[in-house]
Coordinates of C-alpha atoms in Angstrom, one line a residue:
X1 CA 33.2 -25.0 -49.3
X2 CA 33.3 -25.5 -45.6
X3 CA 33.7 -22.4 -43.7
X4 CA 34.5 -21.5 -40.1
X5 CA 31.9 -18.9 -38.1
X6 CA 32.2 -17.4 -34.8
X7 CA 29.0 -17.6 -33.0
X8 CA 27.1 -14.9 -31.2
X9 CA 26.9 -16.7 -27.7
X10 CA 23.3 -16.0 -26.3
X11 CA 23.0 -14.7 -22.9
X12 CA 19.9 -16.7 -22.1
X13 CA 17.8 -19.5 -24.0
X14 CA 15.2 -16.9 -24.7
X15 CA 17.8 -14.5 -26.4
X16 CA 17.6 -13.7 -30.3
X17 CA 16.0 -16.7 -31.8
X18 CA 18.9 -16.9 -34.4
X19 CA 21.6 -17.0 -31.7
X20 CA 19.9 -19.6 -29.7
X21 CA 19.3 -22.0 -32.9
X22 CA 23.1 -21.7 -33.7
X23 CA 23.9 -22.6 -30.3
X24 CA 21.7 -25.5 -30.1
X25 CA 23.3 -26.7 -33.2
X26 CA 26.7 -26.3 -31.9
X27 CA 25.7 -28.4 -28.6
X28 CA 24.3 -31.1 -30.7
X29 CA 27.5 -31.6 -33.0
X30 CA 29.5 -31.5 -29.7
X31 CA 27.3 -34.1 -28.2
X32 CA 27.0 -36.3 -31.3
X33 CA 31.0 -36.5 -31.8
X34 CA 31.4 -37.2 -27.7
X35 CA 29.0 -40.0 -27.6
X36 CA 30.2 -41.4 -30.9
X37 CA 33.7 -41.9 -28.9
X38 CA 32.5 -42.7 -25.4
X39 CA 29.3 -44.6 -26.1
X40 CA 27.7 -42.7 -23.1
X41 CA 25.0 -40.5 -23.7
X42 CA 24.8 -39.9 -19.9
X43 CA 27.7 -37.5 -19.9
X44 CA 25.8 -35.2 -22.3
X45 CA 24.6 -31.8 -21.1
X46 CA 21.6 -29.9 -22.8
X47 CA 22.1 -26.6 -24.1
X48 CA 20.1 -25.0 -21.3
X49 CA 22.6 -26.8 -18.9
X50 CA 25.7 -25.8 -20.8
X51 CA 25.1 -22.1 -21.4
X52 CA 25.4 -20.7 -17.7
X53 CA 29.0 -22.2 -17.6
X54 CA 30.3 -20.3 -20.7
X55 CA 29.3 -16.8 -19.4
X56 CA 32.1 -15.9 -16.9
X57 CA 33.3 -12.5 -17.8
X58 CA 36.7 -13.1 -16.6
X59 CA 37.2 -16.1 -18.8
X60 CA 34.7 -16.0 -21.7
X61 CA 33.9 -18.6 -24.2
X62 CA 34.4 -18.3 -27.5
X63 CA 32.4 -20.6 -29.9
X64 CA 32.9 -21.7 -33.5
X65 CA 31.2 -23.7 -36.0
X66 CA 32.0 -25.4 -39.3
X67 CA 29.3 -25.0 -41.8
X68 CA 29.0 -27.4 -44.8
X69 CA 28.1 -25.7 -48.3
X70 CA 24.5 -26.7 -47.6
X71 CA 24.6 -24.5 -44.2
X72 CA 24.7 -27.7 -42.1
X73 CA 26.7 -27.5 -38.6
X74 CA 29.3 -30.1 -39.0
X75 CA 31.7 -29.2 -36.4
X76 CA 32.1 -27.3 -33.2
X77 CA 34.7 -25.5 -31.5
X78 CA 35.6 -23.2 -28.6
X79 CA 38.3 -21.1 -27.4
X80 CA 38.7 -20.2 -23.8
X81 CA 41.1 -17.9 -22.2
X82 CA 41.1 -15.4 -19.4
X83 CA 40.8 -11.8 -20.3
X84 CA 43.4 -10.5 -18.1
X85 CA 46.5 -9.0 -19.7
X86 CA 49.6 -11.3 -19.6
X87 CA 47.5 -14.5 -19.6
X88 CA 49.6 -17.4 -21.0
X89 CA 47.4 -20.2 -21.3
X90 CA 44.1 -21.0 -23.1
X91 CA 41.8 -24.0 -23.8
X92 CA 41.1 -25.5 -27.3
X93 CA 38.2 -28.2 -28.0
X94 CA 37.1 -29.3 -31.2
X95 CA 34.2 -31.9 -32.3
X96 CA 33.5 -33.0 -35.9
X97 CA 30.0 -34.9 -36.5
X98 CA 31.0 -38.8 -37.3
X99 CA 29.7 -38.4 -40.7
X100 CA 32.1 -35.4 -41.5
X101 CA 35.1 -36.8 -39.9
X102 CA 38.4 -37.5 -42.5
X103 CA 37.2 -34.8 -44.6
X104 CA 39.7 -32.1 -43.5
X105 CA 37.0 -30.4 -41.2
X106 CA 39.0 -30.9 -38.0
X107 CA 42.1 -29.4 -39.5
X108 CA 40.2 -26.4 -40.7
X109 CA 38.8 -25.8 -37.3
X110 CA 42.0 -26.4 -35.4
X111 CA 44.0 -24.2 -37.9
X112 CA 41.4 -21.6 -37.1
X113 CA 41.5 -21.8 -33.2
X114 CA 45.4 -22.1 -33.0
X115 CA 45.9 -19.3 -35.0
X116 CA 43.7 -17.0 -32.5
X117 CA 45.9 -18.5 -29.8
X118 CA 49.1 -17.2 -31.3
X119 CA 47.5 -14.0 -32.3
X120 CA 46.8 -13.5 -28.5
X121 CA 50.4 -14.5 -27.5
X122 CA 49.2 -17.7 -25.6
X123 CA 52.0 -19.7 -24.9
X124 CA 50.4 -22.9 -23.2
X125 CA 47.5 -24.6 -25.0
X126 CA 45.3 -27.3 -23.3
X127 CA 42.9 -29.7 -24.8
X128 CA 40.8 -32.7 -23.7
X129 CA 40.3 -35.8 -25.6
X130 CA 37.4 -38.6 -24.5
X131 CA 38.3 -42.2 -24.9
X132 CA 36.6 -45.6 -24.5
X133 CA 39.5 -46.8 -22.5
X134 CA 39.0 -47.4 -19.1
X135 CA 41.6 -47.6 -16.2
X136 CA 45.6 -47.5 -16.4
X137 CA 46.4 -49.7 -19.6
X138 CA 50.0 -50.1 -20.8
X139 CA 52.0 -52.0 -23.5
X140 CA 51.9 -52.3 -27.0
X141 CA 49.3 -49.9 -28.8
X142 CA 49.2 -47.6 -25.6
X143 CA 50.4 -44.1 -25.1
X144 CA 51.5 -44.1 -21.7
X145 CA 51.0 -40.9 -19.7
X146 CA 54.4 -39.2 -18.4
X147 CA 52.8 -39.4 -14.9
X148 CA 53.0 -43.0 -15.0
X149 CA 49.3 -43.4 -14.6
X150 CA 46.9 -44.2 -17.3
X151 CA 47.1 -44.4 -20.9
X152 CA 45.3 -43.8 -24.1
X153 CA 45.1 -46.2 -27.4
X154 CA 47.5 -44.8 -29.9
X155 CA 45.1 -45.8 -32.7
X156 CA 42.4 -43.6 -31.7
X157 CA 41.4 -40.6 -33.9
X158 CA 41.8 -37.9 -31.6
X159 CA 45.3 -39.4 -30.3
X160 CA 46.5 -39.3 -34.0
X161 CA 45.2 -36.2 -34.8
X162 CA 46.8 -34.2 -31.8
X163 CA 49.9 -36.2 -32.0
X164 CA 50.2 -35.2 -35.7
X165 CA 49.8 -31.5 -35.1
X166 CA 52.6 -31.4 -32.3
X167 CA 50.4 -31.7 -29.1
X168 CA 52.0 -33.5 -26.1
X169 CA 50.1 -36.1 -24.2
X170 CA 50.3 -35.2 -20.2
X171 CA 47.8 -36.7 -18.3
X172 CA 44.7 -39.3 -17.8
X173 CA 41.3 -38.4 -16.2
X174 CA 39.3 -41.5 -15.2
X175 CA 35.6 -41.2 -15.5
X176 CA 33.8 -42.9 -12.7
X177 CA 30.2 -43.7 -12.1
X178 CA 28.4 -44.6 -8.9
X179 CA 25.0 -46.4 -9.4
X180 CA 22.5 -45.4 -7.2
X181 CA 21.2 -45.9 -4.7
X182 CA 24.4 -46.5 -2.9
X183 CA 25.1 -49.3 -0.6
X184 CA 24.0 -47.5 2.5
X185 CA 25.7 -49.5 5.0
X186 CA 29.0 -49.1 3.3
X187 CA 28.5 -45.2 3.1
X188 CA 27.6 -45.2 6.7
X189 CA 30.8 -47.2 7.7
X190 CA 33.0 -44.9 5.5
X191 CA 31.2 -41.8 7.1
X192 CA 32.1 -43.1 10.5
X193 CA 35.5 -43.9 9.8
X194 CA 36.2 -40.3 8.0
X195 CA 34.5 -38.5 10.9
X196 CA 36.7 -40.4 13.4
X197 CA 39.8 -39.3 11.5
X198 CA 38.5 -35.7 11.0
X199 CA 37.5 -35.3 14.8
X200 CA 36.2 -32.4 16.4
X201 CA 38.5 -29.9 14.8
X202 CA 36.5 -30.2 11.5
X203 CA 32.7 -29.4 11.0
X204 CA 30.7 -30.2 7.8
X205 CA 28.5 -27.5 6.1
X206 CA 26.0 -28.0 3.0
X207 CA 23.9 -25.6 1.0
X208 CA 22.1 -25.3 -2.5
X209 CA 22.8 -22.4 -4.8
X210 CA 25.0 -19.4 -4.3
X211 CA 27.5 -19.4 -1.7
X212 CA 26.4 -17.8 1.6
X213 CA 28.3 -14.5 2.0
X214 CA 30.1 -15.9 5.3
X215 CA 31.9 -18.3 3.0
X216 CA 32.4 -16.4 0.0
X217 CA 36.0 -15.4 0.6
X218 CA 37.0 -19.2 1.6
X219 CA 35.0 -20.7 -1.4
X220 CA 36.8 -18.0 -3.9
X221 CA 40.3 -19.2 -2.3
X222 CA 39.5 -23.0 -2.7
X223 CA 38.4 -22.2 -6.4
X224 CA 41.7 -20.4 -6.7
X225 CA 43.7 -23.3 -5.0
X226 CA 41.9 -25.7 -7.7
X227 CA 44.2 -24.2 -10.4
X228 CA 47.4 -24.9 -8.0
X229 CA 46.8 -27.8 -5.6
X230 CA 44.8 -30.5 -7.9
X231 CA 46.9 -32.8 -9.9
X232 CA 48.0 -31.4 -13.2
X233 CA 50.7 -34.2 -14.2
X234 CA 53.6 -32.4 -15.4
X235 CA 51.7 -29.5 -17.0
X236 CA 52.2 -26.6 -14.8
X237 CA 49.1 -24.1 -14.9
X238 CA 49.1 -20.6 -14.0
X239 CA 47.2 -19.6 -10.8
X240 CA 43.5 -18.7 -11.8
X241 CA 42.5 -16.3 -9.2
X242 CA 38.9 -16.1 -8.0
X243 CA 37.7 -13.0 -6.2
X244 CA 34.2 -12.8 -4.3
X245 CA 32.9 -10.4 -7.0
X246 CA 33.9 -13.2 -9.7
X247 CA 32.1 -15.8 -7.5
X248 CA 28.8 -14.0 -7.0
X249 CA 28.6 -13.2 -10.8
X250 CA 29.5 -16.8 -11.7
X251 CA 27.0 -18.0 -9.4
X252 CA 24.4 -15.9 -10.6
X253 CA 24.8 -17.2 -14.1
X254 CA 24.6 -20.9 -12.5
X255 CA 21.1 -19.6 -11.1
X256 CA 19.5 -19.7 -14.7
X257 CA 20.5 -23.5 -15.1
X258 CA 18.2 -26.4 -15.0
X259 CA 20.8 -28.0 -12.6
X260 CA 21.1 -26.8 -9.0
X261 CA 24.7 -26.7 -7.5
X262 CA 25.0 -28.6 -4.2
X263 CA 27.9 -27.7 -2.0
X264 CA 29.5 -29.5 0.7
X265 CA 32.3 -27.9 2.5
X266 CA 34.3 -28.7 5.8
X267 CA 35.3 -26.0 8.1
X268 CA 38.6 -26.0 10.4
X269 CA 36.8 -25.0 13.5
X270 CA 39.8 -23.5 15.1
X271 CA 40.6 -21.1 12.3
X272 CA 36.8 -20.9 11.1
X273 CA 38.2 -21.3 7.6
X274 CA 37.1 -23.9 4.8
X275 CA 39.6 -26.6 4.4
X276 CA 38.0 -28.2 1.4
X277 CA 34.8 -28.4 -0.6
X278 CA 33.0 -30.4 -3.3
X279 CA 30.3 -29.4 -5.7
X280 CA 27.7 -31.4 -7.5
X281 CA 25.6 -30.3 -10.3
X282 CA 22.2 -31.9 -9.7
X283 CA 19.8 -31.9 -12.8
X284 CA 16.0 -31.2 -12.3
X285 CA 15.3 -34.1 -14.7
X286 CA 15.9 -37.0 -12.3
X287 CA 16.6 -39.4 -15.2
X288 CA 19.9 -37.6 -15.6
X289 CA 22.9 -38.4 -13.4
X290 CA 24.3 -36.2 -10.9
X291 CA 28.0 -34.6 -11.8
X292 CA 30.6 -34.2 -9.2
X293 CA 32.9 -31.3 -10.0
X294 CA 35.3 -29.7 -8.2
X295 CA 36.6 -31.2 -5.2
X296 CA 39.5 -30.0 -3.0
X297 CA 41.1 -30.4 0.4
X298 CA 43.8 -27.7 0.9
X299 CA 47.2 -29.2 1.2
X300 CA 47.6 -27.8 4.7
X301 CA 44.6 -29.8 5.7
X302 CA 45.1 -33.3 4.2
X303 CA 45.9 -36.3 5.9
X304 CA 42.7 -36.3 8.3
X305 CA 40.4 -38.1 5.5
X306 CA 38.6 -35.0 4.6
X307 CA 38.2 -35.9 1.0
X308 CA 36.4 -39.0 2.2
X309 CA 34.3 -37.0 4.4
X310 CA 33.2 -34.6 1.6
X311 CA 32.4 -37.7 -0.9
X312 CA 30.0 -39.7 1.4
X313 CA 28.3 -36.8 2.8
X314 CA 27.7 -35.4 -0.6
X315 CA 26.3 -39.0 -1.6
X316 CA 24.1 -39.0 1.4
X317 CA 22.9 -35.5 0.6
X318 CA 22.1 -36.4 -3.0
X319 CA 20.0 -39.5 -1.9
X320 CA 18.3 -37.8 0.8
X321 CA 17.2 -34.5 -0.9
X322 CA 17.1 -35.3 -4.5
X323 CA 16.3 -39.0 -4.7
X324 CA 15.7 -40.9 -7.9
X325 CA 18.9 -40.2 -10.1
X326 CA 20.4 -43.1 -11.6
X327 CA 24.0 -42.3 -10.8
X328 CA 26.8 -39.8 -10.0
X329 CA 29.5 -39.1 -12.7
X330 CA 32.9 -37.9 -11.5
X331 CA 36.3 -37.1 -13.2
X332 CA 39.6 -37.8 -11.5
X333 CA 43.3 -37.8 -12.3
X334 CA 44.6 -41.2 -12.7
X335 CA 47.6 -40.0 -10.5
X336 CA 45.2 -38.9 -7.8
X337 CA 45.1 -42.3 -5.7
X338 CA 43.6 -40.6 -2.4
X339 CA 40.5 -39.6 -4.3
X340 CA 40.4 -42.6 -6.3
X341 CA 40.4 -44.7 -3.1
X342 CA 37.5 -43.3 -1.7
X343 CA 35.8 -43.3 -4.9
X344 CA 36.5 -47.3 -5.3
X345 CA 35.8 -47.8 -1.8
X346 CA 32.3 -46.4 -1.8
X347 CA 31.4 -48.0 -5.2
X348 CA 32.5 -45.9 -8.1
X349 CA 33.2 -47.9 -11.1
X350 CA 35.3 -46.6 -14.2
X351 CA 33.6 -46.2 -17.3
X352 CA 35.9 -44.2 -19.6
X353 CA 39.0 -42.0 -19.8
X354 CA 39.7 -38.3 -20.9
X355 CA 43.5 -37.5 -22.0
X356 CA 44.6 -34.4 -21.3
X357 CA 46.8 -32.6 -24.1
X358 CA 49.4 -29.8 -24.1
X359 CA 51.1 -27.5 -26.5
X360 CA 53.6 -24.9 -25.7
X361 CA 54.7 -22.2 -28.1

């Protein structure tokens, strides 16, 4: 009989051997299921790389595994939500090894995680499902996003599974890759144009690792605004408030990762506040790609090509200070045409998509 168990998440990879072994098995299942769908092993993160991102005390990750009768881990799931009272939303993820799909394992795990969400009174659930689909497709055989930008194949297993359980398809994120080294003449041309548009009122800063104290309050605000200013389709998401204390603790966990965090930020000189930022996770292993994560320009500072400025300076910094990585990978909402414009201009190419799904209770 298959059974669902909750893992004791290790605090470090030198924690109790049993906890670490179970966590490694969990990551292996998650990665096997993902690459089976995308065919993109470059998207995978190792256990050592994933663990620090799971330890936010204000939004702790609960991890679950499905064990087969012989004790083998055949499915991995996660349940994420904020610990603050009155939190309405949560995130659920499910992955099943290819050889155990269509055996009721995914249903068993989904039932378990959704029951937790109900018991905790969460009324807005979200999940993400990757697909081989690249770019905005339409027509027969595709489920169109309500944003009007992007679609997913109706016949894919995850699409059928989520639709059958009452989840609603809401948005598509494009997965894009920039092969390195980039075309330096193109990068320089775009940087000159962006610098001219930004003018003297904006100044760029960059740092590795924890945020300098002088910028902690601004980065906390930018991370908060990621939950309200980034494109969400028609899926409204509650504000996720970041304080400087939360930021410092989060960054202390990231310091244990075998990926360094490169932050590029742009300051509005007259007000001395940060108007935008982007963060890139740079692996110690140069055979792995760099991941570009959170990227945001505050609404009140848009229209000055600051997104272009952040993007190209990020590329230049990676190539100058962390040379040898094969590519940069990034995810962007299909309706975020301003950011896709700069990605395409600098040479990013779509390699896959990610459907964002929602269920309201």
